[in-house]
């Protein structure tokens, strides 16, 4: 047993073979979670015969409890990326609130600390080492020593998102990509009033239909990283043929051939894409010279009139 300086030996106890009994006070001391002064007794019953000199000198010792410290960090990724949730929690050591606390000897083996993420809100956890969230997700830190939950006794340095909050400690933020479709008309072509162009977008997050009126643009937001096919439905705007398609940035365009469209790759460097469709007007007429229609309006009345004439009426 050492004095408060951690060096001076007050008493040495040698527990030999035989029956040993520790007082209830010592049992309480072993399970304590706070600093404090404790008195305990040790009784030893020798296993060998011979005279025994009792020792009843009272000794008061002060116990300092060192508690684990943990640092939590936020993280930001793009939808479609993964992260290890355990990387957001780091056991940084042990601390004691009392400035007079003696640091444990280097020969003292510290307890094994286990940290677990406790989900609070956001995307369900599909995997801890390869978590792929769709939405911002918050967690608490759970600390175990062995199988015992010591979360209430740890000293936590929360992430910036968790500062001032008791219900969560860190957040994994999710960013999402965008895809803009823009319609332009080739120089020299004219745009009819109220002319509409339709587009189809197919990708990891589903299928989208986009309608543009005239030279305009629309942006699809909340997209996951991956490959997207963007094409114009030219049957709808048959008088305007696709003359050229460009992608910004150009490095996002894939070499795949798509009729009246492009295949693009949404990535972390290229997370905001634009596909520009340039059309040229091929005719000013709605119908060609080969187009015709059979007009049956009034045919029934005309037949009835002829029958009446044949009957002489």
PDB file of C-alpha atoms in Angstrom:
ATOM      1  CA  UNK A   1       0.000   0.000   0.000  1.00  0.00           C
ATOM      2  CA  UNK A   2       1.431   3.366  -1.108  1.00  0.00           C
ATOM      3  CA  UNK A   3       1.148   6.852   0.302  1.00  0.00           C
ATOM      4  CA  UNK A   4      -0.493   9.681  -1.680  1.00  0.00           C
ATOM      5  CA  UNK A   5       2.763  10.323  -3.528  1.00  0.00           C
ATOM      6  CA  UNK A   6       2.491   6.920  -5.161  1.00  0.00           C
ATOM      7  CA  UNK A   7       6.080   6.061  -4.167  1.00  0.00           C
ATOM      8  CA  UNK A   8       6.310   5.741  -0.371  1.00  0.00           C
ATOM      9  CA  UNK A   9       5.340   2.249   0.801  1.00  0.00           C
ATOM     10  CA  UNK A  10       3.114   2.325   3.902  1.00  0.00           C
ATOM     11  CA  UNK A  11       2.592  -1.408   4.317  1.00  0.00           C
ATOM     12  CA  UNK A  12       3.351  -4.586   2.440  1.00  0.00           C
ATOM     13  CA  UNK A  13       0.899  -7.458   2.653  1.00  0.00           C
ATOM     14  CA  UNK A  14       1.897 -10.975   1.754  1.00  0.00           C
ATOM     15  CA  UNK A  15      -1.093 -13.196   1.214  1.00  0.00           C
ATOM     16  CA  UNK A  16       0.032 -16.782   1.531  1.00  0.00           C
ATOM     17  CA  UNK A  17      -1.720 -19.970   0.681  1.00  0.00           C
ATOM     18  CA  UNK A  18      -4.784 -20.602   2.775  1.00  0.00           C
ATOM     19  CA  UNK A  19      -8.101 -18.985   3.528  1.00  0.00           C
ATOM     20  CA  UNK A  20      -8.231 -15.241   2.870  1.00  0.00           C
ATOM     21  CA  UNK A  21     -11.102 -12.898   3.705  1.00  0.00           C
ATOM     22  CA  UNK A  22     -11.461  -9.292   2.583  1.00  0.00           C
ATOM     23  CA  UNK A  23     -13.777  -6.907   4.360  1.00  0.00           C
ATOM     24  CA  UNK A  24     -16.984  -5.591   2.820  1.00  0.00           C
ATOM     25  CA  UNK A  25     -15.370  -2.157   2.730  1.00  0.00           C
ATOM     26  CA  UNK A  26     -12.696  -3.434   0.345  1.00  0.00           C
ATOM     27  CA  UNK A  27     -15.312  -5.051  -1.846  1.00  0.00           C
ATOM     28  CA  UNK A  28     -17.063  -1.705  -2.069  1.00  0.00           C
ATOM     29  CA  UNK A  29     -13.764  -0.016  -2.839  1.00  0.00           C
ATOM     30  CA  UNK A  30     -13.053  -2.343  -5.731  1.00  0.00           C
ATOM     31  CA  UNK A  31     -16.399  -1.538  -7.360  1.00  0.00           C
ATOM     32  CA  UNK A  32     -16.268   2.205  -6.702  1.00  0.00           C
ATOM     33  CA  UNK A  33     -16.587   4.750  -9.495  1.00  0.00           C
ATOM     34  CA  UNK A  34     -15.679   7.936  -7.592  1.00  0.00           C
ATOM     35  CA  UNK A  35     -12.696   9.353  -5.722  1.00  0.00           C
ATOM     36  CA  UNK A  36     -12.780   8.926  -1.960  1.00  0.00           C
ATOM     37  CA  UNK A  37     -11.147   7.816   1.328  1.00  0.00           C
ATOM     38  CA  UNK A  38     -11.712   4.187   2.359  1.00  0.00           C
ATOM     39  CA  UNK A  39     -10.865   1.928   5.305  1.00  0.00           C
ATOM     40  CA  UNK A  40     -10.644  -1.805   4.852  1.00  0.00           C
ATOM     41  CA  UNK A  41      -9.352  -4.855   6.690  1.00  0.00           C
ATOM     42  CA  UNK A  42      -7.597  -7.992   5.572  1.00  0.00           C
ATOM     43  CA  UNK A  43      -7.715 -11.195   7.591  1.00  0.00           C
ATOM     44  CA  UNK A  44      -5.468 -14.119   6.766  1.00  0.00           C
ATOM     45  CA  UNK A  45      -5.688 -17.580   8.259  1.00  0.00           C
ATOM     46  CA  UNK A  46      -2.285 -19.280   7.919  1.00  0.00           C
ATOM     47  CA  UNK A  47      -2.213 -22.708   6.354  1.00  0.00           C
ATOM     48  CA  UNK A  48       0.848 -23.746   8.420  1.00  0.00           C
ATOM     49  CA  UNK A  49       1.004 -24.215  12.248  1.00  0.00           C
ATOM     50  CA  UNK A  50       2.933 -21.809  14.451  1.00  0.00           C
ATOM     51  CA  UNK A  51       2.568 -18.584  16.428  1.00  0.00           C
ATOM     52  CA  UNK A  52       0.844 -15.639  14.743  1.00  0.00           C
ATOM     53  CA  UNK A  53       1.291 -12.016  15.768  1.00  0.00           C
ATOM     54  CA  UNK A  54      -1.845 -10.007  14.942  1.00  0.00           C
ATOM     55  CA  UNK A  55      -1.478  -6.638  13.210  1.00  0.00           C
ATOM     56  CA  UNK A  56      -4.241  -4.155  13.980  1.00  0.00           C
ATOM     57  CA  UNK A  57      -2.633  -0.883  12.889  1.00  0.00           C
ATOM     58  CA  UNK A  58      -5.299   1.244  11.184  1.00  0.00           C
ATOM     59  CA  UNK A  59      -4.230   2.658   7.816  1.00  0.00           C
ATOM     60  CA  UNK A  60      -6.248   5.201   5.861  1.00  0.00           C
ATOM     61  CA  UNK A  61      -5.790   5.196   2.103  1.00  0.00           C
ATOM     62  CA  UNK A  62      -7.259   7.466  -0.518  1.00  0.00           C
ATOM     63  CA  UNK A  63      -8.516   5.926  -3.747  1.00  0.00           C
ATOM     64  CA  UNK A  64      -8.505   7.820  -7.033  1.00  0.00           C
ATOM     65  CA  UNK A  65     -10.704   6.509  -9.826  1.00  0.00           C
ATOM     66  CA  UNK A  66      -9.397   7.070 -13.351  1.00  0.00           C
ATOM     67  CA  UNK A  67     -12.176   7.080 -15.928  1.00  0.00           C
ATOM     68  CA  UNK A  68     -11.883   6.543 -19.704  1.00  0.00           C
ATOM     69  CA  UNK A  69     -11.932   9.488 -22.105  1.00  0.00           C
ATOM     70  CA  UNK A  70     -13.489   9.288 -25.558  1.00  0.00           C
ATOM     71  CA  UNK A  71     -13.456  11.654 -28.527  1.00  0.00           C
ATOM     72  CA  UNK A  72     -16.274  11.625 -31.094  1.00  0.00           C
ATOM     73  CA  UNK A  73     -15.997  13.108 -34.589  1.00  0.00           C
ATOM     74  CA  UNK A  74     -18.439  14.006 -37.336  1.00  0.00           C
ATOM     75  CA  UNK A  75     -18.029  12.754 -40.895  1.00  0.00           C
ATOM     76  CA  UNK A  76     -19.356  13.815 -44.287  1.00  0.00           C
ATOM     77  CA  UNK A  77     -19.717  11.525 -47.298  1.00  0.00           C
ATOM     78  CA  UNK A  78     -21.653  11.335 -50.562  1.00  0.00           C
ATOM     79  CA  UNK A  79     -24.659   9.076 -50.955  1.00  0.00           C
ATOM     80  CA  UNK A  80     -23.201   5.891 -52.379  1.00  0.00           C
ATOM     81  CA  UNK A  81     -19.995   6.007 -50.296  1.00  0.00           C
ATOM     82  CA  UNK A  82     -19.398   3.932 -47.151  1.00  0.00           C
ATOM     83  CA  UNK A  83     -17.636   4.568 -43.846  1.00  0.00           C
ATOM     84  CA  UNK A  84     -16.674   2.620 -40.734  1.00  0.00           C
ATOM     85  CA  UNK A  85     -18.791   3.987 -37.878  1.00  0.00           C
ATOM     86  CA  UNK A  86     -16.178   2.891 -35.318  1.00  0.00           C
ATOM     87  CA  UNK A  87     -13.732   5.402 -36.833  1.00  0.00           C
ATOM     88  CA  UNK A  88     -15.940   8.140 -35.418  1.00  0.00           C
ATOM     89  CA  UNK A  89     -15.199   7.071 -31.806  1.00  0.00           C
ATOM     90  CA  UNK A  90     -11.697   7.027 -30.290  1.00  0.00           C
ATOM     91  CA  UNK A  91     -10.682   6.013 -26.751  1.00  0.00           C
ATOM     92  CA  UNK A  92      -8.054   8.645 -25.927  1.00  0.00           C
ATOM     93  CA  UNK A  93      -6.965   7.481 -22.423  1.00  0.00           C
ATOM     94  CA  UNK A  94      -7.995   7.977 -18.798  1.00  0.00           C
ATOM     95  CA  UNK A  95      -8.535  11.046 -16.652  1.00  0.00           C
ATOM     96  CA  UNK A  96      -9.239  11.999 -13.051  1.00  0.00           C
ATOM     97  CA  UNK A  97     -11.126  15.027 -11.799  1.00  0.00           C
ATOM     98  CA  UNK A  98      -8.895  15.432  -8.719  1.00  0.00           C
ATOM     99  CA  UNK A  99      -5.622  17.323  -9.380  1.00  0.00           C
ATOM    100  CA  UNK A 100      -3.949  15.319  -6.582  1.00  0.00           C
ATOM    101  CA  UNK A 101      -4.756  12.023  -8.225  1.00  0.00           C
ATOM    102  CA  UNK A 102      -1.771   9.723  -8.656  1.00  0.00           C
ATOM    103  CA  UNK A 103      -1.333   8.431 -12.162  1.00  0.00           C
ATOM    104  CA  UNK A 104      -1.470   4.655 -12.372  1.00  0.00           C
ATOM    105  CA  UNK A 105       1.888   2.912 -12.552  1.00  0.00           C
ATOM    106  CA  UNK A 106       3.089   1.952 -16.012  1.00  0.00           C
ATOM    107  CA  UNK A 107       3.060  -1.631 -14.804  1.00  0.00           C
ATOM    108  CA  UNK A 108      -0.684  -1.409 -14.174  1.00  0.00           C
ATOM    109  CA  UNK A 109      -2.566  -3.041 -17.012  1.00  0.00           C
ATOM    110  CA  UNK A 110      -5.506  -0.793 -17.979  1.00  0.00           C
ATOM    111  CA  UNK A 111      -8.884  -2.383 -18.505  1.00  0.00           C
ATOM    112  CA  UNK A 112     -10.001  -3.279 -22.007  1.00  0.00           C
ATOM    113  CA  UNK A 113     -12.320  -0.605 -23.392  1.00  0.00           C
ATOM    114  CA  UNK A 114     -14.940  -1.408 -26.016  1.00  0.00           C
ATOM    115  CA  UNK A 115     -16.815   1.329 -27.856  1.00  0.00           C
ATOM    116  CA  UNK A 116     -20.103   0.695 -29.624  1.00  0.00           C
ATOM    117  CA  UNK A 117     -22.228   3.057 -31.750  1.00  0.00           C
ATOM    118  CA  UNK A 118     -25.777   3.539 -30.511  1.00  0.00           C
ATOM    119  CA  UNK A 119     -28.081   4.574 -33.396  1.00  0.00           C
ATOM    120  CA  UNK A 120     -30.350   7.541 -32.635  1.00  0.00           C
ATOM    121  CA  UNK A 121     -31.892   8.780 -35.900  1.00  0.00           C
ATOM    122  CA  UNK A 122     -31.415   8.729 -39.671  1.00  0.00           C
ATOM    123  CA  UNK A 123     -30.669   5.839 -42.017  1.00  0.00           C
ATOM    124  CA  UNK A 124     -30.862   2.330 -40.506  1.00  0.00           C
ATOM    125  CA  UNK A 125     -27.448   0.769 -39.900  1.00  0.00           C
ATOM    126  CA  UNK A 126     -26.915  -1.807 -42.653  1.00  0.00           C
ATOM    127  CA  UNK A 127     -23.278  -2.395 -41.701  1.00  0.00           C
ATOM    128  CA  UNK A 128     -20.950  -0.948 -39.051  1.00  0.00           C
ATOM    129  CA  UNK A 129     -17.642  -1.276 -40.980  1.00  0.00           C
ATOM    130  CA  UNK A 130     -19.263  -0.340 -44.329  1.00  0.00           C
ATOM    131  CA  UNK A 131     -22.145   1.942 -43.399  1.00  0.00           C
ATOM    132  CA  UNK A 132     -23.864   3.482 -46.460  1.00  0.00           C
ATOM    133  CA  UNK A 133     -26.401   6.047 -45.245  1.00  0.00           C
ATOM    134  CA  UNK A 134     -28.945   7.813 -47.424  1.00  0.00           C
ATOM    135  CA  UNK A 135     -29.718  10.518 -44.875  1.00  0.00           C
ATOM    136  CA  UNK A 136     -27.860  12.359 -42.093  1.00  0.00           C
ATOM    137  CA  UNK A 137     -27.551   9.877 -39.215  1.00  0.00           C
ATOM    138  CA  UNK A 138     -26.840  10.571 -35.530  1.00  0.00           C
ATOM    139  CA  UNK A 139     -25.265   8.274 -32.939  1.00  0.00           C
ATOM    140  CA  UNK A 140     -24.371   8.060 -29.272  1.00  0.00           C
ATOM    141  CA  UNK A 141     -21.203   6.445 -27.918  1.00  0.00           C
ATOM    142  CA  UNK A 142     -21.625   3.385 -25.700  1.00  0.00           C
ATOM    143  CA  UNK A 143     -18.631   2.337 -23.564  1.00  0.00           C
ATOM    144  CA  UNK A 144     -18.114  -1.138 -22.115  1.00  0.00           C
ATOM    145  CA  UNK A 145     -15.463  -2.494 -19.765  1.00  0.00           C
ATOM    146  CA  UNK A 146     -15.758  -6.198 -20.245  1.00  0.00           C
ATOM    147  CA  UNK A 147     -19.480  -6.824 -20.437  1.00  0.00           C
ATOM    148  CA  UNK A 148     -20.376  -3.965 -18.059  1.00  0.00           C
ATOM    149  CA  UNK A 149     -21.812  -0.703 -19.390  1.00  0.00           C
ATOM    150  CA  UNK A 150     -19.696   2.208 -18.101  1.00  0.00           C
ATOM    151  CA  UNK A 151     -21.100   4.836 -20.485  1.00  0.00           C
ATOM    152  CA  UNK A 152     -22.301   6.982 -17.570  1.00  0.00           C
ATOM    153  CA  UNK A 153     -18.744   7.282 -16.189  1.00  0.00           C
ATOM    154  CA  UNK A 154     -16.769   8.144 -19.335  1.00  0.00           C
ATOM    155  CA  UNK A 155     -15.620  11.660 -20.138  1.00  0.00           C
ATOM    156  CA  UNK A 156     -16.756  12.430 -23.673  1.00  0.00           C
ATOM    157  CA  UNK A 157     -15.513  15.095 -26.056  1.00  0.00           C
ATOM    158  CA  UNK A 158     -18.481  15.252 -28.461  1.00  0.00           C
ATOM    159  CA  UNK A 159     -18.267  16.095 -32.141  1.00  0.00           C
ATOM    160  CA  UNK A 160     -19.209  19.656 -33.188  1.00  0.00           C
ATOM    161  CA  UNK A 161     -22.709  18.492 -34.163  1.00  0.00           C
ATOM    162  CA  UNK A 162     -23.214  16.927 -30.726  1.00  0.00           C
ATOM    163  CA  UNK A 163     -22.079  19.890 -28.632  1.00  0.00           C
ATOM    164  CA  UNK A 164     -24.880  21.025 -26.383  1.00  0.00           C
ATOM    165  CA  UNK A 165     -26.979  17.947 -27.140  1.00  0.00           C
ATOM    166  CA  UNK A 166     -27.691  15.137 -24.721  1.00  0.00           C
ATOM    167  CA  UNK A 167     -29.503  12.864 -27.154  1.00  0.00           C
ATOM    168  CA  UNK A 168     -26.625  12.283 -29.619  1.00  0.00           C
ATOM    169  CA  UNK A 169     -22.842  12.624 -29.775  1.00  0.00           C
ATOM    170  CA  UNK A 170     -21.840  12.669 -33.461  1.00  0.00           C
ATOM    171  CA  UNK A 171     -23.336  12.783 -36.950  1.00  0.00           C
ATOM    172  CA  UNK A 172     -22.539  11.193 -40.285  1.00  0.00           C
ATOM    173  CA  UNK A 173     -23.653  13.767 -42.851  1.00  0.00           C
ATOM    174  CA  UNK A 174     -24.772  12.753 -46.334  1.00  0.00           C
ATOM    175  CA  UNK A 175     -24.365  14.933 -49.423  1.00  0.00           C
ATOM    176  CA  UNK A 176     -26.161  14.181 -52.694  1.00  0.00           C
ATOM    177  CA  UNK A 177     -25.499  14.910 -56.338  1.00  0.00           C
ATOM    178  CA  UNK A 178     -27.472  16.863 -58.915  1.00  0.00           C
ATOM    179  CA  UNK A 179     -28.174  16.466 -62.622  1.00  0.00           C
ATOM    180  CA  UNK A 180     -29.305  19.396 -64.765  1.00  0.00           C
ATOM    181  CA  UNK A 181     -30.913  18.987 -68.198  1.00  0.00           C
ATOM    182  CA  UNK A 182     -30.749  22.035 -70.438  1.00  0.00           C
ATOM    183  CA  UNK A 183     -32.407  22.609 -73.821  1.00  0.00           C
ATOM    184  CA  UNK A 184     -30.852  24.903 -76.407  1.00  0.00           C
ATOM    185  CA  UNK A 185     -31.738  25.586 -80.014  1.00  0.00           C
ATOM    186  CA  UNK A 186     -29.168  25.529 -82.812  1.00  0.00           C
ATOM    187  CA  UNK A 187     -28.378  28.914 -84.302  1.00  0.00           C
ATOM    188  CA  UNK A 188     -30.725  29.678 -87.186  1.00  0.00           C
ATOM    189  CA  UNK A 189     -33.573  27.531 -85.888  1.00  0.00           C
ATOM    190  CA  UNK A 190     -36.741  29.040 -84.464  1.00  0.00           C
ATOM    191  CA  UNK A 191     -38.689  27.864 -81.454  1.00  0.00           C
ATOM    192  CA  UNK A 192     -42.456  27.449 -81.690  1.00  0.00           C
ATOM    193  CA  UNK A 193     -44.462  28.993 -78.893  1.00  0.00           C
ATOM    194  CA  UNK A 194     -45.200  26.539 -76.072  1.00  0.00           C
ATOM    195  CA  UNK A 195     -42.966  23.870 -77.658  1.00  0.00           C
ATOM    196  CA  UNK A 196     -42.309  21.127 -75.090  1.00  0.00           C
ATOM    197  CA  UNK A 197     -39.408  18.662 -74.925  1.00  0.00           C
ATOM    198  CA  UNK A 198     -39.490  15.469 -72.849  1.00  0.00           C
ATOM    199  CA  UNK A 199     -36.521  13.637 -71.327  1.00  0.00           C
ATOM    200  CA  UNK A 200     -36.027  10.312 -69.538  1.00  0.00           C
ATOM    201  CA  UNK A 201     -33.397   9.807 -66.824  1.00  0.00           C
ATOM    202  CA  UNK A 202     -32.588   6.324 -65.493  1.00  0.00           C
ATOM    203  CA  UNK A 203     -30.112   5.748 -62.651  1.00  0.00           C
ATOM    204  CA  UNK A 204     -29.435   4.190 -59.225  1.00  0.00           C
ATOM    205  CA  UNK A 205     -32.131   6.266 -57.522  1.00  0.00           C
ATOM    206  CA  UNK A 206     -34.883   5.463 -60.019  1.00  0.00           C
ATOM    207  CA  UNK A 207     -36.472   6.803 -63.207  1.00  0.00           C
ATOM    208  CA  UNK A 208     -37.328  10.446 -63.802  1.00  0.00           C
ATOM    209  CA  UNK A 209     -39.297  12.197 -66.528  1.00  0.00           C
ATOM    210  CA  UNK A 210     -38.432  15.828 -67.181  1.00  0.00           C
ATOM    211  CA  UNK A 211     -40.424  18.270 -69.321  1.00  0.00           C
ATOM    212  CA  UNK A 212     -38.907  21.502 -70.599  1.00  0.00           C
ATOM    213  CA  UNK A 213     -40.845  24.246 -72.374  1.00  0.00           C
ATOM    214  CA  UNK A 214     -38.721  26.036 -74.938  1.00  0.00           C
ATOM    215  CA  UNK A 215     -35.101  26.833 -74.164  1.00  0.00           C
ATOM    216  CA  UNK A 216     -35.005  26.084 -70.456  1.00  0.00           C
ATOM    217  CA  UNK A 217     -33.390  23.839 -67.844  1.00  0.00           C
ATOM    218  CA  UNK A 218     -34.360  21.767 -64.804  1.00  0.00           C
ATOM    219  CA  UNK A 219     -32.252  20.193 -62.065  1.00  0.00           C
ATOM    220  CA  UNK A 220     -32.840  16.818 -60.413  1.00  0.00           C
ATOM    221  CA  UNK A 221     -31.509  16.862 -56.836  1.00  0.00           C
ATOM    222  CA  UNK A 222     -30.863  14.209 -54.186  1.00  0.00           C
ATOM    223  CA  UNK A 223     -29.004  11.771 -56.444  1.00  0.00           C
ATOM    224  CA  UNK A 224     -26.796   8.852 -55.462  1.00  0.00           C
ATOM    225  CA  UNK A 225     -23.353   8.380 -56.990  1.00  0.00           C
ATOM    226  CA  UNK A 226     -23.435   6.107 -60.012  1.00  0.00           C
ATOM    227  CA  UNK A 227     -24.238   5.843 -63.716  1.00  0.00           C
ATOM    228  CA  UNK A 228     -27.183   7.695 -65.252  1.00  0.00           C
ATOM    229  CA  UNK A 229     -28.675   7.459 -68.751  1.00  0.00           C
ATOM    230  CA  UNK A 230     -30.201  10.708 -70.039  1.00  0.00           C
ATOM    231  CA  UNK A 231     -32.124  10.716 -73.330  1.00  0.00           C
ATOM    232  CA  UNK A 232     -34.593  12.930 -75.152  1.00  0.00           C
ATOM    233  CA  UNK A 233     -37.944  11.451 -76.179  1.00  0.00           C
ATOM    234  CA  UNK A 234     -37.850  12.788 -79.747  1.00  0.00           C
ATOM    235  CA  UNK A 235     -41.225  11.279 -80.735  1.00  0.00           C
ATOM    236  CA  UNK A 236     -42.820  14.027 -78.684  1.00  0.00           C
ATOM    237  CA  UNK A 237     -40.973  16.871 -80.428  1.00  0.00           C
ATOM    238  CA  UNK A 238     -40.613  15.279 -83.881  1.00  0.00           C
ATOM    239  CA  UNK A 239     -40.032  18.590 -85.704  1.00  0.00           C
ATOM    240  CA  UNK A 240     -36.869  19.167 -83.647  1.00  0.00           C
ATOM    241  CA  UNK A 241     -34.034  16.697 -84.055  1.00  0.00           C
ATOM    242  CA  UNK A 242     -31.145  16.352 -81.614  1.00  0.00           C
ATOM    243  CA  UNK A 243     -28.148  17.997 -83.260  1.00  0.00           C
ATOM    244  CA  UNK A 244     -25.587  17.785 -80.465  1.00  0.00           C
ATOM    245  CA  UNK A 245     -25.289  16.732 -76.811  1.00  0.00           C
ATOM    246  CA  UNK A 246     -22.610  18.011 -74.436  1.00  0.00           C
ATOM    247  CA  UNK A 247     -21.831  17.112 -70.827  1.00  0.00           C
ATOM    248  CA  UNK A 248     -20.391  19.450 -68.196  1.00  0.00           C
ATOM    249  CA  UNK A 249     -17.896  18.613 -66.858  1.00  0.00           C
ATOM    250  CA  UNK A 250     -16.837  16.654 -69.945  1.00  0.00           C
ATOM    251  CA  UNK A 251     -14.995  14.043 -67.870  1.00  0.00           C
ATOM    252  CA  UNK A 252     -18.332  12.754 -66.548  1.00  0.00           C
ATOM    253  CA  UNK A 253     -19.451  11.555 -70.008  1.00  0.00           C
ATOM    254  CA  UNK A 254     -19.154   7.814 -70.701  1.00  0.00           C
ATOM    255  CA  UNK A 255     -18.346   6.429 -74.171  1.00  0.00           C
ATOM    256  CA  UNK A 256     -21.484   4.276 -74.330  1.00  0.00           C
ATOM    257  CA  UNK A 257     -23.731   4.931 -77.322  1.00  0.00           C
ATOM    258  CA  UNK A 258     -27.246   6.058 -76.420  1.00  0.00           C
ATOM    259  CA  UNK A 259     -29.779   7.046 -79.099  1.00  0.00           C
ATOM    260  CA  UNK A 260     -30.666  10.742 -78.649  1.00  0.00           C
ATOM    261  CA  UNK A 261     -28.930  10.716 -75.273  1.00  0.00           C
ATOM    262  CA  UNK A 262     -25.832  10.315 -73.142  1.00  0.00           C
ATOM    263  CA  UNK A 263     -24.618   8.074 -70.343  1.00  0.00           C
ATOM    264  CA  UNK A 264     -22.887   9.950 -67.513  1.00  0.00           C
ATOM    265  CA  UNK A 265     -21.075   9.040 -64.296  1.00  0.00           C
ATOM    266  CA  UNK A 266     -21.940  10.905 -61.081  1.00  0.00           C
ATOM    267  CA  UNK A 267     -18.836  10.796 -58.850  1.00  0.00           C
ATOM    268  CA  UNK A 268     -17.365  12.694 -55.908  1.00  0.00           C
ATOM    269  CA  UNK A 269     -15.276  14.985 -58.168  1.00  0.00           C
ATOM    270  CA  UNK A 270     -18.171  15.304 -60.634  1.00  0.00           C
ATOM    271  CA  UNK A 271     -21.177  15.459 -58.329  1.00  0.00           C
ATOM    272  CA  UNK A 272     -23.033  18.289 -60.112  1.00  0.00           C
ATOM    273  CA  UNK A 273     -23.580  17.414 -63.774  1.00  0.00           C
ATOM    274  CA  UNK A 274     -25.229  19.197 -66.691  1.00  0.00           C
ATOM    275  CA  UNK A 275     -26.355  17.568 -69.935  1.00  0.00           C
ATOM    276  CA  UNK A 276     -27.065  20.075 -72.724  1.00  0.00           C
ATOM    277  CA  UNK A 277     -29.275  19.034 -75.653  1.00  0.00           C
ATOM    278  CA  UNK A 278     -28.996  21.242 -78.760  1.00  0.00           C
ATOM    279  CA  UNK A 279     -31.822  20.729 -81.260  1.00  0.00           C
ATOM    280  CA  UNK A 280     -32.406  21.985 -84.767  1.00  0.00           C
ATOM    281  CA  UNK A 281     -35.786  22.531 -86.327  1.00  0.00           C
ATOM    282  CA  UNK A 282     -36.319  20.244 -89.338  1.00  0.00           C
ATOM    283  CA  UNK A 283     -39.669  21.572 -90.644  1.00  0.00           C
ATOM    284  CA  UNK A 284     -42.129  24.393 -90.103  1.00  0.00           C
ATOM    285  CA  UNK A 285     -45.106  22.143 -90.914  1.00  0.00           C
ATOM    286  CA  UNK A 286     -46.886  19.943 -88.440  1.00  0.00           C
ATOM    287  CA  UNK A 287     -47.740  17.441 -91.216  1.00  0.00           C
ATOM    288  CA  UNK A 288     -45.808  16.396 -94.350  1.00  0.00           C
ATOM    289  CA  UNK A 289     -47.226  15.989 -97.878  1.00  0.00           C
ATOM    290  CA  UNK A 290     -47.666  12.261 -97.268  1.00  0.00           C
ATOM    291  CA  UNK A 291     -49.742  12.791 -94.176  1.00  0.00           C
ATOM    292  CA  UNK A 292     -53.485  12.362 -94.558  1.00  0.00           C
ATOM    293  CA  UNK A 293     -56.597  11.677 -92.512  1.00  0.00           C
ATOM    294  CA  UNK A 294     -60.027  10.249 -93.374  1.00  0.00           C
ATOM    295  CA  UNK A 295     -62.756  12.605 -92.244  1.00  0.00           C
ATOM    296  CA  UNK A 296     -65.933  10.663 -91.591  1.00  0.00           C
ATOM    297  CA  UNK A 297     -67.835  13.563 -90.126  1.00  0.00           C
ATOM    298  CA  UNK A 298     -71.349  13.799 -91.697  1.00  0.00           C
ATOM    299  CA  UNK A 299     -70.997  10.503 -93.602  1.00  0.00           C
ATOM    300  CA  UNK A 300     -74.013   8.890 -91.910  1.00  0.00           C
ATOM    301  CA  UNK A 301     -76.288  11.801 -92.837  1.00  0.00           C
ATOM    302  CA  UNK A 302     -75.166  11.671 -96.473  1.00  0.00           C
ATOM    303  CA  UNK A 303     -76.004   7.950 -96.721  1.00  0.00           C
ATOM    304  CA  UNK A 304     -79.461   8.451 -95.315  1.00  0.00           C
ATOM    305  CA  UNK A 305     -80.179  11.194 -97.876  1.00  0.00           C
ATOM    306  CA  UNK A 306     -79.235   8.928-100.782  1.00  0.00           C
ATOM    307  CA  UNK A 307     -81.507   6.126 -99.552  1.00  0.00           C
ATOM    308  CA  UNK A 308     -84.374   8.528 -99.328  1.00  0.00           C
ATOM    309  CA  UNK A 309     -83.836   9.530-102.991  1.00  0.00           C
ATOM    310  CA  UNK A 310     -83.758   5.875-104.118  1.00  0.00           C
ATOM    311  CA  UNK A 311     -87.033   5.182-102.372  1.00  0.00           C
ATOM    312  CA  UNK A 312     -88.578   8.089-104.257  1.00  0.00           C
ATOM    313  CA  UNK A 313     -89.460   9.848-101.115  1.00  0.00           C
TER     314      UNK A 313
END
